[in-house]
Every structure is written in structure tokens, then in C-alpha cells.
Tab-separated table of C-alpha atoms in Angstrom:
chain	number	residue	atom	x	y	z
A	285	VAL	CA	-1.749	-4.577	2.700
A	286	GLY	CA	-4.872	-6.790	3.758
A	287	THR	CA	-7.421	-5.607	5.786
A	288	GLY	CA	-5.032	-3.120	7.285
A	289	PHE	CA	-1.772	-1.788	6.167
A	290	ASN	CA	1.588	-1.901	8.376
A	291	ALA	CA	5.221	-1.682	7.232
A	292	VAL	CA	8.023	-2.995	9.409
A	293	ALA	CA	11.717	-2.803	8.890
A	294	VAL	CA	13.381	-6.712	9.792
A	295	HIS	CA	16.637	-6.557	11.245
A	296	ASP	CA	19.209	-9.724	11.126
A	297	LEU	CA	21.313	-9.174	13.868
A	298	GLU	CA	24.255	-11.467	15.770
A	299	GLY	CA	21.711	-12.280	18.464
A	300	GLY	CA	18.636	-13.118	16.248
A	301	ARG	CA	16.163	-10.897	14.176
A	302	LEU	CA	14.655	-7.459	15.447
A	303	VAL	CA	11.353	-6.644	14.110
A	304	PRO	CA	10.636	-3.491	15.766
A	305	PRO	CA	6.825	-2.668	16.401
A	306	ALA	CA	5.145	-0.047	13.755
A	307	GLU	CA	1.953	1.459	12.712
A	308	ALA	CA	2.633	2.589	9.385
A	309	GLY	CA	-0.700	2.354	8.435
A	310	HIS	CA	-1.628	5.377	10.733
A	311	ALA	CA	0.768	7.958	9.127
A	312	ASN	CA	-0.332	10.781	7.228
A	313	LEU	CA	-1.442	9.606	3.324
A	314	PRO	CA	0.774	11.387	0.871
A	315	ILE	CA	-0.028	13.959	-1.326
A	316	ARG	CA	1.525	14.208	-4.796
A	317	THR	CA	-1.329	15.797	-6.913
A	318	GLU	CA	-4.580	18.052	-6.462
A	319	ALA	CA	-6.148	14.435	-7.042
A	320	ASP	CA	-4.481	13.333	-4.066
A	321	LEU	CA	-5.391	16.402	-1.866
A	322	ARG	CA	-9.322	15.750	-2.817
A	323	LEU	CA	-8.338	11.863	-2.082
A	324	LEU	CA	-7.326	13.285	1.253
A	325	ARG	CA	-10.297	15.563	2.071
A	326	PHE	CA	-12.550	12.292	0.831
A	327	VAL	CA	-10.900	10.013	3.456
A	328	GLU	CA	-10.415	12.254	6.271
A	329	THR	CA	-14.236	12.435	6.490
A	330	VAL	CA	-14.283	9.029	8.124
A	331	HIS	CA	-11.840	9.572	11.219
A	332	GLY	CA	-11.199	13.023	10.752
A	333	PHE	CA	-7.442	12.354	9.655
A	334	PRO	CA	-5.898	11.158	6.611
A	335	ALA	CA	-4.217	7.865	7.222
A	336	VAL	CA	-2.595	5.985	4.732
A	337	GLU	CA	-4.715	2.687	6.211
A	338	ASP	CA	-7.724	4.453	4.497
A	339	VAL	CA	-6.735	4.159	1.403
A	340	LEU	CA	-4.004	1.003	1.436
A	341	SER	CA	-6.120	-1.562	2.871
A	342	GLY	CA	-8.943	-3.744	1.505
A	343	ARG	CA	-11.459	-1.166	2.935
A	344	GLY	CA	-9.175	1.351	1.713
A	345	LEU	CA	-9.512	0.320	-2.115
A	346	GLU	CA	-13.272	0.681	-1.606
A	347	ARG	CA	-12.779	4.307	-0.513
A	348	VAL	CA	-10.809	4.762	-3.492
A	349	TYR	CA	-13.685	3.346	-5.255
A	350	ALA	CA	-16.316	5.879	-3.981
A	351	TRP	CA	-13.950	8.515	-4.226
A	352	HIS	CA	-13.858	8.220	-8.084
A	353	GLY	CA	-17.680	7.685	-8.207
A	354	HIS	CA	-17.908	11.170	-5.858
A	355	GLU	CA	-15.440	12.672	-8.354
A	356	ALA	CA	-17.788	11.745	-11.148
A	357	GLY	CA	-21.136	12.948	-9.723
A	358	SER	CA	-21.992	9.390	-9.562
A	359	PRO	CA	-21.901	7.560	-6.045
A	360	SER	CA	-21.500	4.142	-5.977
A	361	GLU	CA	-19.841	1.406	-4.298
A	362	LYS	CA	-18.425	-1.900	-4.294
A	363	SER	CA	-16.571	-4.525	-2.253
A	364	ALA	CA	-12.712	-4.805	-2.495
A	365	ALA	CA	-12.980	-8.150	-3.969
A	366	ALA	CA	-15.764	-6.734	-6.878
A	367	ILE	CA	-13.217	-4.035	-7.424
A	368	MET	CA	-10.513	-6.714	-8.237
A	369	ALA	CA	-12.872	-9.024	-10.159
A	370	ALA	CA	-14.247	-6.077	-12.611
A	371	CYS	CA	-10.525	-4.575	-12.960
A	372	LYS	CA	-9.607	-8.193	-14.121
A	373	ASP	CA	-12.352	-8.573	-16.367
A	374	GLY	CA	-12.417	-5.324	-17.716
A	375	SER	CA	-16.148	-4.581	-16.825
A	376	ASP	CA	-16.033	-1.163	-14.827
A	377	PRO	CA	-13.890	1.640	-15.818
A	378	ARG	CA	-13.947	2.954	-12.373
A	379	ALA	CA	-12.397	-0.137	-10.797
A	380	GLU	CA	-9.783	0.238	-13.010
A	381	GLU	CA	-9.137	3.793	-11.886
A	382	ALA	CA	-9.393	2.917	-8.362
A	383	VAL	CA	-6.548	-0.037	-8.697
A	384	ARG	CA	-4.714	2.604	-10.781
A	385	THR	CA	-4.854	5.219	-7.894
A	386	PHE	CA	-4.457	2.569	-4.857
A	387	THR	CA	-1.329	1.064	-7.048
A	388	ARG	CA	0.283	4.634	-7.451
A	389	ILE	CA	-0.327	5.399	-3.840
A	390	LEU	CA	1.140	2.144	-2.677
A	391	GLY	CA	4.403	2.782	-4.934
A	392	THR	CA	4.377	6.082	-3.286
A	393	VAL	CA	4.422	4.971	0.290
A	394	ALA	CA	6.386	1.832	-0.282
A	395	GLY	CA	9.056	4.234	-2.044
A	396	ASN	CA	9.059	6.622	0.994
A	397	LEU	CA	8.844	3.573	3.175
A	398	ALA	CA	12.171	1.999	1.293
A	399	LEU	CA	14.016	5.377	1.569
A	400	ILE	CA	13.538	5.698	5.478
A	401	HIS	CA	14.759	2.076	5.977
A	402	LEU	CA	16.973	1.347	3.102
A	403	PRO	CA	15.996	-2.338	2.749
A	404	PHE	CA	18.722	-3.478	0.553
A	405	GLY	CA	17.347	-7.219	0.944
A	406	GLY	CA	13.940	-6.283	-0.466
A	407	VAL	CA	10.583	-4.679	0.309
A	408	TYR	CA	8.120	-7.620	0.460
A	409	LEU	CA	4.231	-6.893	0.024
A	410	VAL	CA	2.275	-9.269	2.263
A	411	GLY	CA	-1.383	-9.860	2.729
A	412	GLY	CA	-4.630	-10.569	0.671
A	413	VAL	CA	-5.252	-7.301	-1.045
A	414	ALA	CA	-1.047	-7.021	-1.795
A	415	ARG	CA	-1.558	-10.710	-3.351
A	416	SER	CA	-4.525	-9.196	-5.503
A	417	VAL	CA	-3.076	-6.047	-6.937
A	418	THR	CA	0.071	-7.521	-7.365
A	419	PRO	CA	-0.695	-8.548	-11.255
A	420	TRP	CA	-1.394	-5.000	-11.675
A	421	LEU	CA	1.669	-3.126	-9.990
A	422	GLY	CA	3.560	-2.879	-13.500
A	423	PRO	CA	0.390	-2.143	-15.553
A	424	MET	CA	-1.072	0.762	-13.101
A	425	GLY	CA	2.334	2.450	-12.322
A	426	PHE	CA	3.653	1.038	-8.851
A	427	GLY	CA	7.241	1.498	-10.355
A	428	PRO	CA	7.299	4.928	-11.431
A	429	ALA	CA	5.645	6.093	-8.276
A	430	PHE	CA	7.991	3.780	-6.116
A	431	ARG	CA	11.071	5.372	-7.666
A	432	ASP	CA	9.529	9.170	-7.960
A	433	LYS	CA	12.100	10.361	-5.717
A	434	GLY	CA	13.687	13.239	-7.202
A	435	ARG	CA	17.612	13.009	-7.356
A	436	PHE	CA	17.128	9.388	-5.660
A	437	ALA	CA	14.778	8.179	-8.228
A	438	GLY	CA	18.271	5.931	-9.338
A	439	PHE	CA	19.220	4.863	-6.343
A	440	MET	CA	15.255	3.463	-5.765
A	441	LYS	CA	16.505	0.679	-8.268
A	442	ASN	CA	18.772	-0.949	-5.110
A	443	PHE	CA	15.306	-1.992	-3.568
A	444	ALA	CA	13.298	-4.997	-4.979
A	445	VAL	CA	9.706	-4.885	-4.540
A	446	LEU	CA	8.332	-9.071	-4.123
A	447	ALA	CA	5.046	-10.190	-3.289
A	448	VAL	CA	4.337	-12.688	-0.675
A	449	ASP	CA	1.868	-15.054	-1.318
A	450	ASP	CA	1.675	-17.269	1.259
A	451	ASP	CA	-0.995	-16.734	3.487
A	452	TYR	CA	0.306	-18.087	6.751
A	453	ALA	CA	3.541	-16.237	6.312
A	454	ALA	CA	2.835	-14.134	9.625
A	455	LEU	CA	1.589	-17.116	11.288
A	456	ASN	CA	4.705	-18.841	10.537
A	457	GLY	CA	6.960	-16.180	11.279
A	458	ALA	CA	4.768	-15.845	14.691
A	459	ALA	CA	5.329	-19.504	15.448
A	460	ALA	CA	8.800	-19.654	14.781
A	461	TYR	CA	9.498	-16.597	17.134
A	462	LEU	CA	7.378	-18.362	19.820
A	463	ALA	CA	9.454	-21.350	19.393
A	464	SER	CA	12.632	-19.445	19.897
A	465	ARG	CA	11.628	-17.965	22.719
A	466	TYR	CA	10.094	-20.951	24.608
């Protein structure tokens, strides 16, 4: 969750670690409410398809902010950094709503992916946007959205959710992989 969105399962096997390719950010955006449907219709005008990445990325947070303005009949735009700063200092209620919407949808998507992959070793959020939104996960509803899986709600407690704050984690992983291959 940075400039884009992706998710991938990591499997530790006898012969080494397997990280299959994935493009999870291009899957359909989940819809739980009428408001989600309106958001979907708003973001689908960008590419003609409402993808997860259209909401869960830096530019996605900007779109969510713009959508809240559109819903209020008062269109305005802000950068992702400005949205997070305004949320932090409490200067813009629309920024807080955008972060709340973003966080709830992140919880829903992460919960869906957890049910698909059963990551008993944990769910790791990586990227600049993930790092910025981490302090807001609890107050803005990530947990309830993550666990909102009907009869599997209790089962969702099996998956820890952690944020990676190392900007070089992806590069270090790629370097380790290359070092093991050559």
C-alpha cells in the first residue's frame, strides 16, 4: 500500500521461499454499503473498472477525498500527504472521513485476502501509505472491517496484522533473492 496496491502470499517450502506473482490491486473493489457503491461508481470513471488500487494507494486516498467532496456537493482535492497531515492535526473533517473510508476498505480487502490465503504467520502492510495510515487503523475501523466475515468473524483473530516501517524492505528482499540465485 504505497503508490499502488498488491498482495501476495509468502510460502516457506523445503526448497526455499516461494512468492508467486500477483496483481491483487487490479481485483474488483469490494462493496458492502450503498456508499461503497457510490464510491465505486466515482472511481470507475477513471479507468472504466473499479479496482482495489483505485482506492487503496496514495492516489486512491486522493480519490476517496475527492469523492467525499463530490458527495458533499463541494468538490476539492488534496494530495495524500496533505490528507494525512490534515487528519493528524484535525484541521479538515473531510480528510478524516477519507482516511476512515480508506481504512475500512483496507480492512475489508485485507480480511478477504486473509481468508483466501490463511496467513497464520501474519498479514504485513508495507509501503509509505500503509505506514502513514497505521496509527489510524484502530480508531478508524480497520479491525472491525477486517473481522466482518459473518460466521468466520472469530476465526479472523488468527491473523495478526503488522506494519513494516522499513522503506528498504522490498529492495532488501529483492537483493536477498538475487543473492540466493546467483
